[in-house]
XYZ file of C-alpha atoms in Angstrom:
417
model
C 33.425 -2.731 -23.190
C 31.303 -3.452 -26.058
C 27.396 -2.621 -25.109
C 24.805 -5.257 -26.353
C 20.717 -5.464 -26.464
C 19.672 -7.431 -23.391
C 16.893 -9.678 -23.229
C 17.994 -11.834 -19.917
C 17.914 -10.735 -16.782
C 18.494 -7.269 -15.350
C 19.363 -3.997 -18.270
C 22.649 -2.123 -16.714
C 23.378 1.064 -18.418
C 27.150 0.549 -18.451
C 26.910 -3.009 -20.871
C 23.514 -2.690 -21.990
C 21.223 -0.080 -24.776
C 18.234 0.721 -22.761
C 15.254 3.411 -22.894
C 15.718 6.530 -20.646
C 13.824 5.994 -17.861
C 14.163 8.721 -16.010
C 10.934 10.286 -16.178
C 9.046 6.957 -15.148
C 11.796 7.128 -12.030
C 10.110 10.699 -11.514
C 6.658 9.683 -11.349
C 7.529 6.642 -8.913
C 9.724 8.735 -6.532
C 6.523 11.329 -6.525
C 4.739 8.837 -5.087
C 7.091 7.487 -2.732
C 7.384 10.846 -1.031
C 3.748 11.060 -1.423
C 3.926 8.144 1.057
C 1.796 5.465 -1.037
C 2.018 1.905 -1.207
C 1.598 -0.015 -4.334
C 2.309 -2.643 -6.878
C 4.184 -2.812 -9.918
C 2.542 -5.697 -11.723
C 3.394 -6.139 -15.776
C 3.143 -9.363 -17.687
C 6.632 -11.356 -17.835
C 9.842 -9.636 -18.888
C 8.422 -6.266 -18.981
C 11.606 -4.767 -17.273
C 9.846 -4.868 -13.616
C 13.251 -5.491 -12.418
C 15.007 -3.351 -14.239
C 13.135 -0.629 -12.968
C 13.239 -1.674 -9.279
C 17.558 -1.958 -9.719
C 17.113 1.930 -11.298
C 14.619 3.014 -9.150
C 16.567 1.870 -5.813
C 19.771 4.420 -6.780
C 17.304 6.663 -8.163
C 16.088 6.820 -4.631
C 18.784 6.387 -2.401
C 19.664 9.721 -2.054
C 16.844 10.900 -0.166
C 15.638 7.249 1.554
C 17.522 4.313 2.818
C 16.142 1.624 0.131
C 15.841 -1.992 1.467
C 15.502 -4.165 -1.865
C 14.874 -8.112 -1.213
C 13.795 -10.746 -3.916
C 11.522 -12.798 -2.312
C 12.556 -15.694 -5.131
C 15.875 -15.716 -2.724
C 13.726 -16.940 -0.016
C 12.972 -20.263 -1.302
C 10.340 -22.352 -0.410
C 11.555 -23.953 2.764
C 11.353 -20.165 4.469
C 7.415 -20.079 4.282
C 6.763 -23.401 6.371
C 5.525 -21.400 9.199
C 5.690 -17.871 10.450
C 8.560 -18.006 12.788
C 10.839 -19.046 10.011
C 9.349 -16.599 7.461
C 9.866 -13.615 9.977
C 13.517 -14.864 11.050
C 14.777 -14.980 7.248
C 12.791 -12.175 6.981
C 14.672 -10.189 9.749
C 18.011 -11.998 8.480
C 17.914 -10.592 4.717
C 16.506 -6.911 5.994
C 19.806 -6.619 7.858
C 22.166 -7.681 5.098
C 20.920 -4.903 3.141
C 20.912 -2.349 5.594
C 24.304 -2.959 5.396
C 24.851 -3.191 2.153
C 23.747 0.055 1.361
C 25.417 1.394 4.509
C 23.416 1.474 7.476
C 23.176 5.218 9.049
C 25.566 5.297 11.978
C 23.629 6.882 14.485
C 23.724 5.191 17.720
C 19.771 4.889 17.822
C 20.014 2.694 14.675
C 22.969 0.568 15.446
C 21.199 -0.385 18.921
C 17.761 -1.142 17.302
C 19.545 -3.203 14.439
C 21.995 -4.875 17.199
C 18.946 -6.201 18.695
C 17.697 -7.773 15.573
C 20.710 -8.972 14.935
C 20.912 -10.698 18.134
C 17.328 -12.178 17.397
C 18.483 -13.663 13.864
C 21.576 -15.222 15.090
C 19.265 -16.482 18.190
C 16.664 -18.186 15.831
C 14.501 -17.466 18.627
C 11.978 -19.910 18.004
C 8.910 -17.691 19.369
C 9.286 -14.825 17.231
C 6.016 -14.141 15.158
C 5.497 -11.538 12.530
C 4.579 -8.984 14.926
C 7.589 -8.971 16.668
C 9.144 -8.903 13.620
C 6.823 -5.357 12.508
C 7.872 -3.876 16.062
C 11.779 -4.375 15.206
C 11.171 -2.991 12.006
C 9.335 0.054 12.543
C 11.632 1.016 15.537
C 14.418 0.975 13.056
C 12.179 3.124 10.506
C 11.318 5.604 13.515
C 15.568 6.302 14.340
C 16.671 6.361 10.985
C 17.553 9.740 10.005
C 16.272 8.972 6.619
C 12.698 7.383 5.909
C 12.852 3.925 4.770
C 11.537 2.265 1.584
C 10.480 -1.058 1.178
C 10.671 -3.005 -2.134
C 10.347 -6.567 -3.067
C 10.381 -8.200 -6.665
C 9.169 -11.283 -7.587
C 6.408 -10.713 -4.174
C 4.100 -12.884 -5.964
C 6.229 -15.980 -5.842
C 4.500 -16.493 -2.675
C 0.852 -15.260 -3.353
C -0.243 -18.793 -2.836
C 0.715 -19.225 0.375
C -0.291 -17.732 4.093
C 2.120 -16.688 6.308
C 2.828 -14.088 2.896
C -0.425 -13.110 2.906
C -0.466 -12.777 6.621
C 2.715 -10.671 5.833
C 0.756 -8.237 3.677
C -1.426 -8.000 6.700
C 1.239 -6.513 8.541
C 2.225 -3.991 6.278
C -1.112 -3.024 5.957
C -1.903 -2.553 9.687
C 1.164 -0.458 9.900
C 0.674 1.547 6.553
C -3.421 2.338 8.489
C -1.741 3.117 12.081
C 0.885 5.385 9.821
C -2.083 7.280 8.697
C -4.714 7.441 11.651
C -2.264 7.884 14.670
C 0.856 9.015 13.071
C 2.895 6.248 14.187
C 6.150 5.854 11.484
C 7.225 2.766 9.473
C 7.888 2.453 5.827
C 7.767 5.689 3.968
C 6.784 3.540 0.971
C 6.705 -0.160 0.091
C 6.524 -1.638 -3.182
C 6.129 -4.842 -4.613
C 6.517 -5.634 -7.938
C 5.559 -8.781 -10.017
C 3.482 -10.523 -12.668
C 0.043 -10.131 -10.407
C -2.275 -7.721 -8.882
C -1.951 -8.044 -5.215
C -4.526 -5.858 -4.272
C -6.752 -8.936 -5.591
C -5.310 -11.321 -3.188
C -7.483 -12.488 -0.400
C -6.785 -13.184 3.368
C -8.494 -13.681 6.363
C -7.918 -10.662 8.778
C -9.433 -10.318 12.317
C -12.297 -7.544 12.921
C -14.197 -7.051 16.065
C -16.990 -8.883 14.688
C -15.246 -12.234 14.131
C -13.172 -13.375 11.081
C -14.177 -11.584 7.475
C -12.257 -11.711 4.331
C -10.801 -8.553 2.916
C -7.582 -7.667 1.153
C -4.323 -7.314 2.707
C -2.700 -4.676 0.179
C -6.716 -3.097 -0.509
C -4.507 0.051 0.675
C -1.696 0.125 -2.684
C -2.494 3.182 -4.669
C -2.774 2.377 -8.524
C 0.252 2.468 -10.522
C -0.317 4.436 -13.623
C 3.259 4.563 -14.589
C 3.407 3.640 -18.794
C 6.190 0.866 -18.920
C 5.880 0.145 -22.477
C 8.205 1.854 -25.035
C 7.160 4.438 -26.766
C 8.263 5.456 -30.014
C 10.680 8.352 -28.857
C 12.360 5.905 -26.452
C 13.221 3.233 -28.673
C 14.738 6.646 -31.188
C 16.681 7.293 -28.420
C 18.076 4.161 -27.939
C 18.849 3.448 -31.140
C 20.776 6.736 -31.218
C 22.758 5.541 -28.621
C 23.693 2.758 -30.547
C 24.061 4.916 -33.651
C 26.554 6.603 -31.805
C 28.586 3.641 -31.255
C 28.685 2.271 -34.849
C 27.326 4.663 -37.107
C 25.686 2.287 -39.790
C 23.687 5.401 -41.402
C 20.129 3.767 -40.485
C 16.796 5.959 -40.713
C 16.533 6.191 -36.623
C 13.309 7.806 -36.711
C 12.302 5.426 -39.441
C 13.281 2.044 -37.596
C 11.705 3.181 -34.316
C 8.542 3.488 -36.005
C 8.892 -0.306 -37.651
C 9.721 -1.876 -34.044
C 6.990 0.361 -32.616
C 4.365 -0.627 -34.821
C 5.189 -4.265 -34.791
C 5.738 -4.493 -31.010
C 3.421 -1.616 -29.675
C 6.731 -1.231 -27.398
C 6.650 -4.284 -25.127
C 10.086 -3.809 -24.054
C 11.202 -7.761 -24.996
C 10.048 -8.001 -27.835
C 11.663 -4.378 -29.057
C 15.222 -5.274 -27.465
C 14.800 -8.926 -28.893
C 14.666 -7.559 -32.508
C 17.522 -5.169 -32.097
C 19.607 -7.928 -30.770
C 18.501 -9.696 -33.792
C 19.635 -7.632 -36.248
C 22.511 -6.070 -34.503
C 24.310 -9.880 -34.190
C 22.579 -12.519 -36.251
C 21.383 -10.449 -39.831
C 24.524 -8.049 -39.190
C 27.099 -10.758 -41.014
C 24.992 -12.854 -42.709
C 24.874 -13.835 -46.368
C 22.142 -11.191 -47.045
C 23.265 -8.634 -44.789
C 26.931 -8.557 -44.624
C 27.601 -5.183 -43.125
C 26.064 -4.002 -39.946
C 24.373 -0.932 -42.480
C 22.348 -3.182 -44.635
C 21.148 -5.113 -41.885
C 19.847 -1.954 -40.117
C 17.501 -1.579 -43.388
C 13.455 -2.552 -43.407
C 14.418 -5.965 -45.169
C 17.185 -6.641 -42.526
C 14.408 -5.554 -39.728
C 11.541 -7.799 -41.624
C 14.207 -10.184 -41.498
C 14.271 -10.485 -37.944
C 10.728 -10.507 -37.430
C 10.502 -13.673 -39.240
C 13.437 -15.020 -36.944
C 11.552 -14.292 -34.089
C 8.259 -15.336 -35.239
C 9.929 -18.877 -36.045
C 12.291 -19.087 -32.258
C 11.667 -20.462 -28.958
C 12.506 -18.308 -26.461
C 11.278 -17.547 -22.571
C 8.548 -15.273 -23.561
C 6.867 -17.497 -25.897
C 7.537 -20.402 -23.816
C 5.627 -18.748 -20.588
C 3.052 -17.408 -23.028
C 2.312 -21.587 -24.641
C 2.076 -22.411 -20.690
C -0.406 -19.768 -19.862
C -2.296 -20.973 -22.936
C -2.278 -24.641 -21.520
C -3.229 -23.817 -17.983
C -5.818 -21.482 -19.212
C -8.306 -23.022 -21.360
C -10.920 -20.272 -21.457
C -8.506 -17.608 -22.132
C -6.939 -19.815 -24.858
C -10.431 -20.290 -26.548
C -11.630 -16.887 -26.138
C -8.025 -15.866 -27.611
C -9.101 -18.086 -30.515
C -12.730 -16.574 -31.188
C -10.889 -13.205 -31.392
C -8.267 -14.031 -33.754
C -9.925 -17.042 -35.658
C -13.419 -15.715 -35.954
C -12.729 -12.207 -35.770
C -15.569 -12.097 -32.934
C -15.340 -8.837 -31.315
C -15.210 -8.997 -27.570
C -16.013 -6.258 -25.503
C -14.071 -6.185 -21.869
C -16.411 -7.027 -18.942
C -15.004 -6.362 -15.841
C -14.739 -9.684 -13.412
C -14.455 -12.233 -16.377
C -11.335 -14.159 -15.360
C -10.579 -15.120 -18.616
C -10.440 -10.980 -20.009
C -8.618 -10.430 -16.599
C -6.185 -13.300 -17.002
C -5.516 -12.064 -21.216
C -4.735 -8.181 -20.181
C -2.139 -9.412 -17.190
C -0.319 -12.189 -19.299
C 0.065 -9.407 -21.861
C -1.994 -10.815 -24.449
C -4.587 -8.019 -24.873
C -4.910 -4.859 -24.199
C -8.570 -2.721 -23.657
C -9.023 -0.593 -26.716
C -12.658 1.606 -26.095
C -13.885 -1.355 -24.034
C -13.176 -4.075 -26.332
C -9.951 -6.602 -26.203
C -7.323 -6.226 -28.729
C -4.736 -8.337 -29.599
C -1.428 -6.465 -27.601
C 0.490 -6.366 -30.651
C 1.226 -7.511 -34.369
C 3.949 -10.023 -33.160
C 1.566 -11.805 -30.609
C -1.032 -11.971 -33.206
C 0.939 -13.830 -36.177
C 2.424 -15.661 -33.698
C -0.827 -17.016 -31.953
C -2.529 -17.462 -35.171
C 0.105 -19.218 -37.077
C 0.249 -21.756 -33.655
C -3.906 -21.829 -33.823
C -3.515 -22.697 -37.667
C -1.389 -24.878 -37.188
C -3.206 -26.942 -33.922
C -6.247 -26.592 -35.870
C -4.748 -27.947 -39.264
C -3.471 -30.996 -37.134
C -6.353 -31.901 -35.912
C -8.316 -31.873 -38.755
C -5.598 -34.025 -40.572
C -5.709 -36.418 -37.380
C -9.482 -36.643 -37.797
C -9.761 -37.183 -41.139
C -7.106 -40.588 -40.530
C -9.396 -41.211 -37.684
C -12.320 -41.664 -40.136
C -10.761 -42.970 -42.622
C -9.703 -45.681 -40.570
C -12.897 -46.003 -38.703
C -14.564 -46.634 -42.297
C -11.949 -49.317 -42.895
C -13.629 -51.633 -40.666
C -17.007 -50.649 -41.202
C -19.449 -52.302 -43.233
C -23.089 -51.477 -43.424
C -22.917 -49.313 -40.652
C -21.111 -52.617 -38.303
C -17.909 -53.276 -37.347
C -16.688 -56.102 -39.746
C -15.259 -58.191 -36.734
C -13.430 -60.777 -39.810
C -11.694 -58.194 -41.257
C -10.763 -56.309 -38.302
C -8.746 -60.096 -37.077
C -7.460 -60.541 -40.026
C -5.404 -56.870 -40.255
C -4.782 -57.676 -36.571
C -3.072 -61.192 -37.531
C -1.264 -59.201 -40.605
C 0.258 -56.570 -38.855
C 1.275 -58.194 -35.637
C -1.031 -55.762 -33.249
């Protein structure tokens, strides 16, 4: 089967050229056995899932992995917490046996009870109930248990999650203070920091607000590409077809012009590989492999809609301060230094806009930059067009500094409006 560059969805290693990643499995798996809890939070299509499918055989060796998608949950299962914790229990199971639940009669009598519960819909049965089912389960399996859920932040919005996170925090604190066992690990991957969510949690001294995940460890783990990656993935593809290209030499160009974020580098390969490769230009899969075939594809991506630059335009019209402080950086080459707090700084670095270069924002890459200032050129080109028709017509009907009511009718009886 012919292997191609992905850009949709989850990277396989059997159909798809990917990055090693086995040495950002390493660090993860170091700190699952360290026994931490954290989140994997990258700005969109940044391979989050692709690590979590990698990471889960990576792991599966020494843990029994559950992996759920909370996206799979839908809406409808976060109406209240009985019907959270049931679908909860209810997807939990179906991957215990999917990845072949231990059979060890201590398991199969814990999971037979929530299996009863699910098929029950017991309409009493609350999150903690839930936690108790669970970390019996966790405390007879003969391996420890890892927890990990993409997309977690599809529900950050909404209570009975956060009231979930409270859960797994209370059980991650009574892991560490009395020993009691539950998840080895648990991780949660998705676009935002949940350690900056807020909930209210009960303390002896009435209600307070705090953090349900202010126990996640930071996640230091580089998930950008780095120049020796993308080599070694284009090797892999040299391999295959043998066009002769400067490996070293091409990895550089889509290293410097992407600064690695892992879309835009497999979006560019994809381009060349099977829209230059064949073209008028570039007939032969060699000459499109070239730094004019490469430049090339740039310019093809610059000039395309696609899903980054679609969620990047929405983040850009639901975020009017970033957008303008996006502009001062770009338009008026005003340098901005990082302050920690500013939700506008905050919201640039986790969209993927910026990154923090000796405490001062920097666009994250060459492609964002042409492509936001071409689109701020462009916005700010229309508008001054639209103004100057608004004053001209504004002086059309204005006569010593009055509106000239006569020959304001009289257009409006010539042209019908």
């Amino acid at each position: 089967m012919r292997k191609r560059f992905n850009v949709t969805g989850l990277c396989i290693p059997q159909k798809h050229y990917m990055v090693n990643l086995v040495q950002r499995l390493a660090q993860i798996k170091e700190m699952v056995d360290e026994g931490a809890y954290f989140t994997i939070h990258r700005a969109r299509q940044y391979g989050k899932t692709t690590l979590l499918y990698a990471l889960e055989s990576y792991l599966k060796t020494d843990y029994v992995v559950i992996s759920i998608d909370f996206q799979k949950l839908g809406t409808a299962k976060y109406e209240n917490e009985n019907r959270f914790a049931l679908s909860f229990a209810d997807f939990f199971m179906r991957e215990l046996a999917r990845n072949g639940q231990p059979d060890v009669p201590d398991v199969n009598r814990e999971t037979e009870t929530l299996r009863k519960i699910c098929q029950s819909r017991d309409s009493s049965y609350s999150l903690y109930e839930l936690f108790e089912n669970l970390n019996r389960i966790c405390e007879v399996s003969p391996r420890p248990v890892v927890l990990m859920i993409d997309e977690a932040d599809s529900a950050s919005d909404n209570q009975v999650f956060l009231d979930f996170l409270a859960q797994l925090r209370y059980s991650y604190l009574e892991r560490e203070a009395r020993g009691s066992v539950t998840f080895q690990s648990v991780i949660l991957a998705g676009l935002y920091d949940i350690k900056s969510l807020k909930s209210r949690l009960r303390s002896e001294d009435g209600r307070k607000t705090n953090s349900p995940w202010n126990i996640a460890a930071d996640f230091d783990v580089e998930m950008s590409f780095s120049q020796a990656d993308i080599a070694g993935m284009l090797r892999e593809y040299e391999e295959d077809y043998h066009t002769g290209m400067d490996v070293a030499g091409m990895a550089a160009l889509l290293h410097a012009y992407t600064s690695g974020y892992p879309f835009l580098v497999s979006r560019l390969c994809k381009l060349m590989d099977e829209k230059i490769a064949g073209s008028g230009e570039f007939p032969q899969k060699q000459a499109a492999w070239t730094k004019e075939g490469f430049l090339t594809a740039v310019r093809m991506l610059l000039t395309e809609e696609n899903t980054l630059f679609e969620s990047m335009d929405n983040k850009l019209i639901d975020y009017p301060d970033l957008k303008q402080m996006l502009k001062e950086l770009l338009l008026q080459g005003k340098p901005i230094e990082n302050v920690p707090g500013n939700q506008s700084m905050r919201m640039a670095v986790l969209f993927g806009f910026v990154t923090v270069q000796n405490g001062f924002l920097c666009v994250a890459n060459r492609i964002f930059e042409t492509r936001l200032y071409n689109g701020f050129l462009s916005e700010e080109s229309r508008n001054s067009e639209i103004s100057q028709l608004a004053l001209a017509g504004k002086n059309q009907f204005i006569r010593d500094g009055q509106l000239d009511v006569e020959l304001l009718l009289g257009e409006v009886r010539q042209t019908g409006f």
